[in-house]
Amino acid sequence: MSTTQSDRLRGLLEPLVAAKGLDLEEIEMSRAGKRRMLRIIVDSDEGVELDACAELSREVSDKLDETDVMLDETDVMGEDEYVLEVSSPGADRPLTEHRHYVRAIGRLVKFQLSAGGDEAAGELVARILDVDDEGLDLEVPGVKGRKATARRIAFTDIAKARVEIEFNRKDKKEEEA
């Protein structure tokens, strides 16, 4: 049974990441000159602190070094040099999993809607109010003095979604004061 390098890496690293209470979002392998670049993206409901990334990076590096002595197909990285980067997904990552939408509750999101179902294809910018198994409850901001409106969209109607960066949004703590 042959598996890809990415599958072997995921199988090796997922337990390390889970032990830290994090989700392994993505593994990306690329070339950087003669070296390979291994980028590991992790996240959690509370976000990821820099110290957690640094600690996980050390553990991942140690685990990958252990596999270098193996000569069969379980040797994940081989003896080639590589650069390891462990980080959080960043603000511009696409929302693709249910947990991504849950983590984005309260945030402004740009949706690309696909044609089909009750929705017409197009773009929509709205704030996520709630998430369930079928879709999202949204608040669409009012335009030109109009009030915001409520809207519901199903996950099946979403082609793409990405959090919008808001530089001037008040923090919830400020709003409550």
mmCIF file of N, CA and C in Angstrom, residues 99-161:
data_model
loop_
_atom_site.group_PDB
_atom_site.id
_atom_site.type_symbol
_atom_site.label_atom_id
_atom_site.label_comp_id
_atom_site.label_asym_id
_atom_site.label_seq_id
_atom_site.Cartn_x
_atom_site.Cartn_y
_atom_site.Cartn_z
ATOM 1 N N ARG A 99 -15.438 23.908 11.224
ATOM 2 C CA ARG A 99 -14.793 24.561 12.368
ATOM 3 C C ARG A 99 -14.262 25.949 12.015
ATOM 4 N N HIS A 100 -13.894 26.171 10.758
ATOM 5 C CA HIS A 100 -13.427 27.502 10.344
ATOM 6 C C HIS A 100 -14.551 28.523 10.471
ATOM 7 N N TYR A 101 -15.745 28.129 10.058
ATOM 8 C CA TYR A 101 -16.898 29.033 10.149
ATOM 9 C C TYR A 101 -17.263 29.305 11.603
ATOM 10 N N VAL A 102 -17.198 28.283 12.443
ATOM 11 C CA VAL A 102 -17.494 28.461 13.868
ATOM 12 C C VAL A 102 -16.504 29.457 14.477
ATOM 13 N N ARG A 103 -15.242 29.324 14.117
ATOM 14 C CA ARG A 103 -14.213 30.233 14.640
ATOM 15 C C ARG A 103 -14.389 31.661 14.116
ATOM 16 N N ALA A 104 -15.109 31.809 13.022
ATOM 17 C CA ALA A 104 -15.307 33.137 12.419
ATOM 18 C C ALA A 104 -16.606 33.802 12.868
ATOM 19 N N ILE A 105 -17.323 33.222 13.827
ATOM 20 C CA ILE A 105 -18.550 33.858 14.320
ATOM 21 C C ILE A 105 -18.206 35.253 14.833
ATOM 22 N N GLY A 106 -19.011 36.230 14.405
ATOM 23 C CA GLY A 106 -18.775 37.623 14.772
ATOM 24 C C GLY A 106 -17.899 38.373 13.782
ATOM 25 N N ARG A 107 -17.310 37.667 12.839
ATOM 26 C CA ARG A 107 -16.406 38.290 11.869
ATOM 27 C C ARG A 107 -17.145 38.577 10.563
ATOM 28 N N LEU A 108 -16.644 39.557 9.841
ATOM 29 C CA LEU A 108 -17.148 39.904 8.519
ATOM 30 C C LEU A 108 -16.471 38.990 7.501
ATOM 31 N N VAL A 109 -17.266 38.378 6.619
ATOM 32 C CA VAL A 109 -16.747 37.398 5.670
ATOM 33 C C VAL A 109 -17.233 37.737 4.272
ATOM 34 N N LYS A 110 -16.341 37.555 3.295
ATOM 35 C CA LYS A 110 -16.721 37.709 1.889
ATOM 36 C C LYS A 110 -16.985 36.322 1.326
ATOM 37 N N PHE A 111 -18.208 36.133 0.829
ATOM 38 C CA PHE A 111 -18.632 34.852 0.275
ATOM 39 C C PHE A 111 -18.733 34.962 -1.241
ATOM 40 N N GLN A 112 -18.287 33.927 -1.933
ATOM 41 C CA GLN A 112 -18.585 33.739 -3.343
ATOM 42 C C GLN A 112 -19.648 32.654 -3.371
ATOM 43 N N LEU A 113 -20.836 33.015 -3.818
ATOM 44 C CA LEU A 113 -21.940 32.058 -3.824
ATOM 45 C C LEU A 113 -22.025 31.379 -5.180
ATOM 46 N N SER A 114 -22.304 30.087 -5.143
ATOM 47 C CA SER A 114 -22.456 29.333 -6.379
ATOM 48 C C SER A 114 -23.924 29.342 -6.783
ATOM 49 N N ALA A 115 -24.170 29.217 -8.067
ATOM 50 C CA ALA A 115 -25.553 29.165 -8.555
ATOM 51 C C ALA A 115 -26.118 27.800 -8.195
ATOM 52 N N GLY A 116 -27.325 27.796 -7.748
ATOM 53 C CA GLY A 116 -27.963 26.541 -7.368
ATOM 54 C C GLY A 116 -28.742 26.723 -6.094
ATOM 55 N N GLY A 117 -29.628 25.808 -5.827
ATOM 56 C CA GLY A 117 -30.443 25.921 -4.618
ATOM 57 C C GLY A 117 -31.264 27.187 -4.656
ATOM 58 N N ASP A 118 -31.355 27.875 -3.527
ATOM 59 C CA ASP A 118 -32.125 29.111 -3.444
ATOM 60 C C ASP A 118 -31.287 30.338 -3.773
ATOM 61 N N GLU A 119 -30.001 30.168 -3.957
ATOM 62 C CA GLU A 119 -29.097 31.302 -4.130
ATOM 63 C C GLU A 119 -28.711 31.492 -5.594
ATOM 64 N N ALA A 120 -28.511 32.746 -5.947
ATOM 65 C CA ALA A 120 -27.950 33.081 -7.250
ATOM 66 C C ALA A 120 -26.445 33.239 -7.068
ATOM 67 N N ALA A 121 -25.688 32.983 -8.123
ATOM 68 C CA ALA A 121 -24.237 33.154 -8.037
ATOM 69 C C ALA A 121 -23.943 34.622 -7.812
ATOM 70 N N GLY A 122 -22.902 34.893 -7.073
ATOM 71 C CA GLY A 122 -22.514 36.270 -6.829
ATOM 72 C C GLY A 122 -21.689 36.394 -5.575
ATOM 73 N N GLU A 123 -21.446 37.642 -5.188
ATOM 74 C CA GLU A 123 -20.621 37.935 -4.033
ATOM 75 C C GLU A 123 -21.478 38.519 -2.922
ATOM 76 N N LEU A 124 -21.148 38.170 -1.697
ATOM 77 C CA LEU A 124 -21.882 38.655 -0.536
ATOM 78 C C LEU A 124 -20.879 38.899 0.586
ATOM 79 N N VAL A 125 -20.995 40.071 1.219
ATOM 80 C CA VAL A 125 -20.184 40.363 2.400
ATOM 81 C C VAL A 125 -21.147 40.472 3.568
ATOM 82 N N ALA A 126 -20.929 39.656 4.599
ATOM 83 C CA ALA A 126 -21.843 39.623 5.739
ATOM 84 C C ALA A 126 -21.099 39.147 6.978
ATOM 85 N N ARG A 127 -21.678 39.422 8.136
ATOM 86 C CA ARG A 127 -21.124 39.002 9.416
ATOM 87 C C ARG A 127 -21.781 37.685 9.824
ATOM 88 N N ILE A 128 -20.967 36.720 10.244
ATOM 89 C CA ILE A 128 -21.496 35.430 10.686
ATOM 90 C C ILE A 128 -22.031 35.583 12.106
ATOM 91 N N LEU A 129 -23.309 35.255 12.276
ATOM 92 C CA LEU A 129 -23.939 35.323 13.590
ATOM 93 C C LEU A 129 -24.007 33.959 14.260
ATOM 94 N N ASP A 130 -24.277 32.913 13.470
ATOM 95 C CA ASP A 130 -24.409 31.573 14.029
ATOM 96 C C ASP A 130 -24.108 30.549 12.944
ATOM 97 N N VAL A 131 -23.686 29.376 13.375
ATOM 98 C CA VAL A 131 -23.339 28.286 12.465
ATOM 99 C C VAL A 131 -23.987 27.009 12.999
ATOM 100 N N ASP A 132 -24.623 26.240 12.094
ATOM 101 C CA ASP A 132 -25.124 24.919 12.462
ATOM 102 C C ASP A 132 -24.661 23.927 11.395
ATOM 103 N N ASP A 133 -25.186 22.737 11.420
ATOM 104 C CA ASP A 133 -24.725 21.702 10.487
ATOM 105 C C ASP A 133 -25.084 21.974 9.028
ATOM 106 N N GLU A 134 -26.141 22.738 8.786
ATOM 107 C CA GLU A 134 -26.597 22.980 7.410
ATOM 108 C C GLU A 134 -26.086 24.286 6.807
ATOM 109 N N GLY A 135 -25.832 25.296 7.637
ATOM 110 C CA GLY A 135 -25.424 26.572 7.065
ATOM 111 C C GLY A 135 -25.169 27.643 8.102
ATOM 112 N N LEU A 136 -25.319 28.890 7.649
ATOM 113 C CA LEU A 136 -24.943 30.053 8.444
ATOM 114 C C LEU A 136 -26.088 31.045 8.556
ATOM 115 N N ASP A 137 -26.205 31.676 9.720
ATOM 116 C CA ASP A 137 -27.073 32.832 9.900
ATOM 117 C C ASP A 137 -26.168 34.048 9.820
ATOM 118 N N LEU A 138 -26.546 34.977 8.958
ATOM 119 C CA LEU A 138 -25.705 36.134 8.677
ATOM 120 C C LEU A 138 -26.425 37.441 8.957
ATOM 121 N N GLU A 139 -25.629 38.481 9.140
ATOM 122 C CA GLU A 139 -26.142 39.845 9.189
ATOM 123 C C GLU A 139 -25.471 40.581 8.039
ATOM 124 N N VAL A 140 -26.289 41.015 7.084
ATOM 125 C CA VAL A 140 -25.771 41.747 5.932
ATOM 126 C C VAL A 140 -25.805 43.231 6.287
ATOM 127 N N PRO A 141 -24.659 43.900 6.282
ATOM 128 C CA PRO A 141 -24.621 45.313 6.664
ATOM 129 C C PRO A 141 -25.518 46.164 5.760
ATOM 130 N N GLY A 142 -26.142 47.165 6.363
ATOM 131 C CA GLY A 142 -26.969 48.087 5.593
ATOM 132 C C GLY A 142 -26.101 48.992 4.744
ATOM 133 N N VAL A 143 -26.656 49.444 3.635
ATOM 134 C CA VAL A 143 -25.941 50.339 2.726
ATOM 135 C C VAL A 143 -26.671 51.668 2.678
ATOM 136 N N LYS A 144 -25.906 52.760 2.700
ATOM 137 C CA LYS A 144 -26.450 54.107 2.590
ATOM 138 C C LYS A 144 -27.552 54.381 3.620
ATOM 139 N N GLY A 145 -27.238 54.129 4.888
ATOM 140 C CA GLY A 145 -28.167 54.447 5.956
ATOM 141 C C GLY A 145 -29.243 53.415 6.225
ATOM 142 N N ARG A 146 -29.300 52.376 5.444
ATOM 143 C CA ARG A 146 -30.302 51.325 5.671
ATOM 144 C C ARG A 146 -29.846 50.411 6.794
ATOM 145 N N LYS A 147 -30.807 49.769 7.449
ATOM 146 C CA LYS A 147 -30.501 48.848 8.532
ATOM 147 C C LYS A 147 -29.940 47.540 7.974
ATOM 148 N N ALA A 148 -29.172 46.889 8.824
ATOM 149 C CA ALA A 148 -28.652 45.562 8.471
ATOM 150 C C ALA A 148 -29.814 44.582 8.364
ATOM 151 N N THR A 149 -29.647 43.565 7.514
ATOM 152 C CA THR A 149 -30.698 42.558 7.335
ATOM 153 C C THR A 149 -30.156 41.168 7.667
ATOM 154 N N ALA A 150 -31.046 40.310 8.124
ATOM 155 C CA ALA A 150 -30.680 38.925 8.431
ATOM 156 C C ALA A 150 -30.780 38.092 7.158
ATOM 157 N N ARG A 151 -29.911 37.100 7.063
ATOM 158 C CA ARG A 151 -29.931 36.216 5.895
ATOM 159 C C ARG A 151 -29.384 34.859 6.302
ATOM 160 N N ARG A 152 -29.858 33.836 5.671
ATOM 161 C CA ARG A 152 -29.388 32.469 5.921
ATOM 162 C C ARG A 152 -28.862 31.900 4.608
ATOM 163 N N ILE A 153 -27.699 31.280 4.667
ATOM 164 C CA ILE A 153 -27.193 30.578 3.484
ATOM 165 C C ILE A 153 -26.752 29.179 3.893
ATOM 166 N N ALA A 154 -26.921 28.264 2.978
ATOM 167 C CA ALA A 154 -26.516 26.874 3.202
ATOM 168 C C ALA A 154 -25.062 26.695 2.779
ATOM 169 N N PHE A 155 -24.372 25.767 3.427
ATOM 170 C CA PHE A 155 -22.987 25.480 3.055
ATOM 171 C C PHE A 155 -22.884 25.081 1.587
ATOM 172 N N THR A 156 -23.890 24.398 1.070
ATOM 173 C CA THR A 156 -23.860 23.944 -0.320
ATOM 174 C C THR A 156 -23.898 25.100 -1.307
ATOM 175 N N ASP A 157 -24.319 26.292 -0.856
ATOM 176 C CA ASP A 157 -24.379 27.461 -1.742
ATOM 177 C C ASP A 157 -23.092 28.285 -1.723
ATOM 178 N N ILE A 158 -22.124 27.894 -0.908
ATOM 179 C CA ILE A 158 -20.878 28.654 -0.778
ATOM 180 C C ILE A 158 -19.809 28.034 -1.668
ATOM 181 N N ALA A 159 -19.313 28.826 -2.620
ATOM 182 C CA ALA A 159 -18.203 28.377 -3.463
ATOM 183 C C ALA A 159 -16.870 28.686 -2.774
ATOM 184 N N LYS A 160 -16.751 29.891 -2.186
ATOM 185 C CA LYS A 160 -15.550 30.324 -1.485
ATOM 186 C C LYS A 160 -15.968 31.251 -0.354
ATOM 187 N N ALA A 161 -15.151 31.296 0.675
ATOM 188 C CA ALA A 161 -15.392 32.230 1.778
ATOM 189 C C ALA A 161 -14.049 32.592 2.403
#
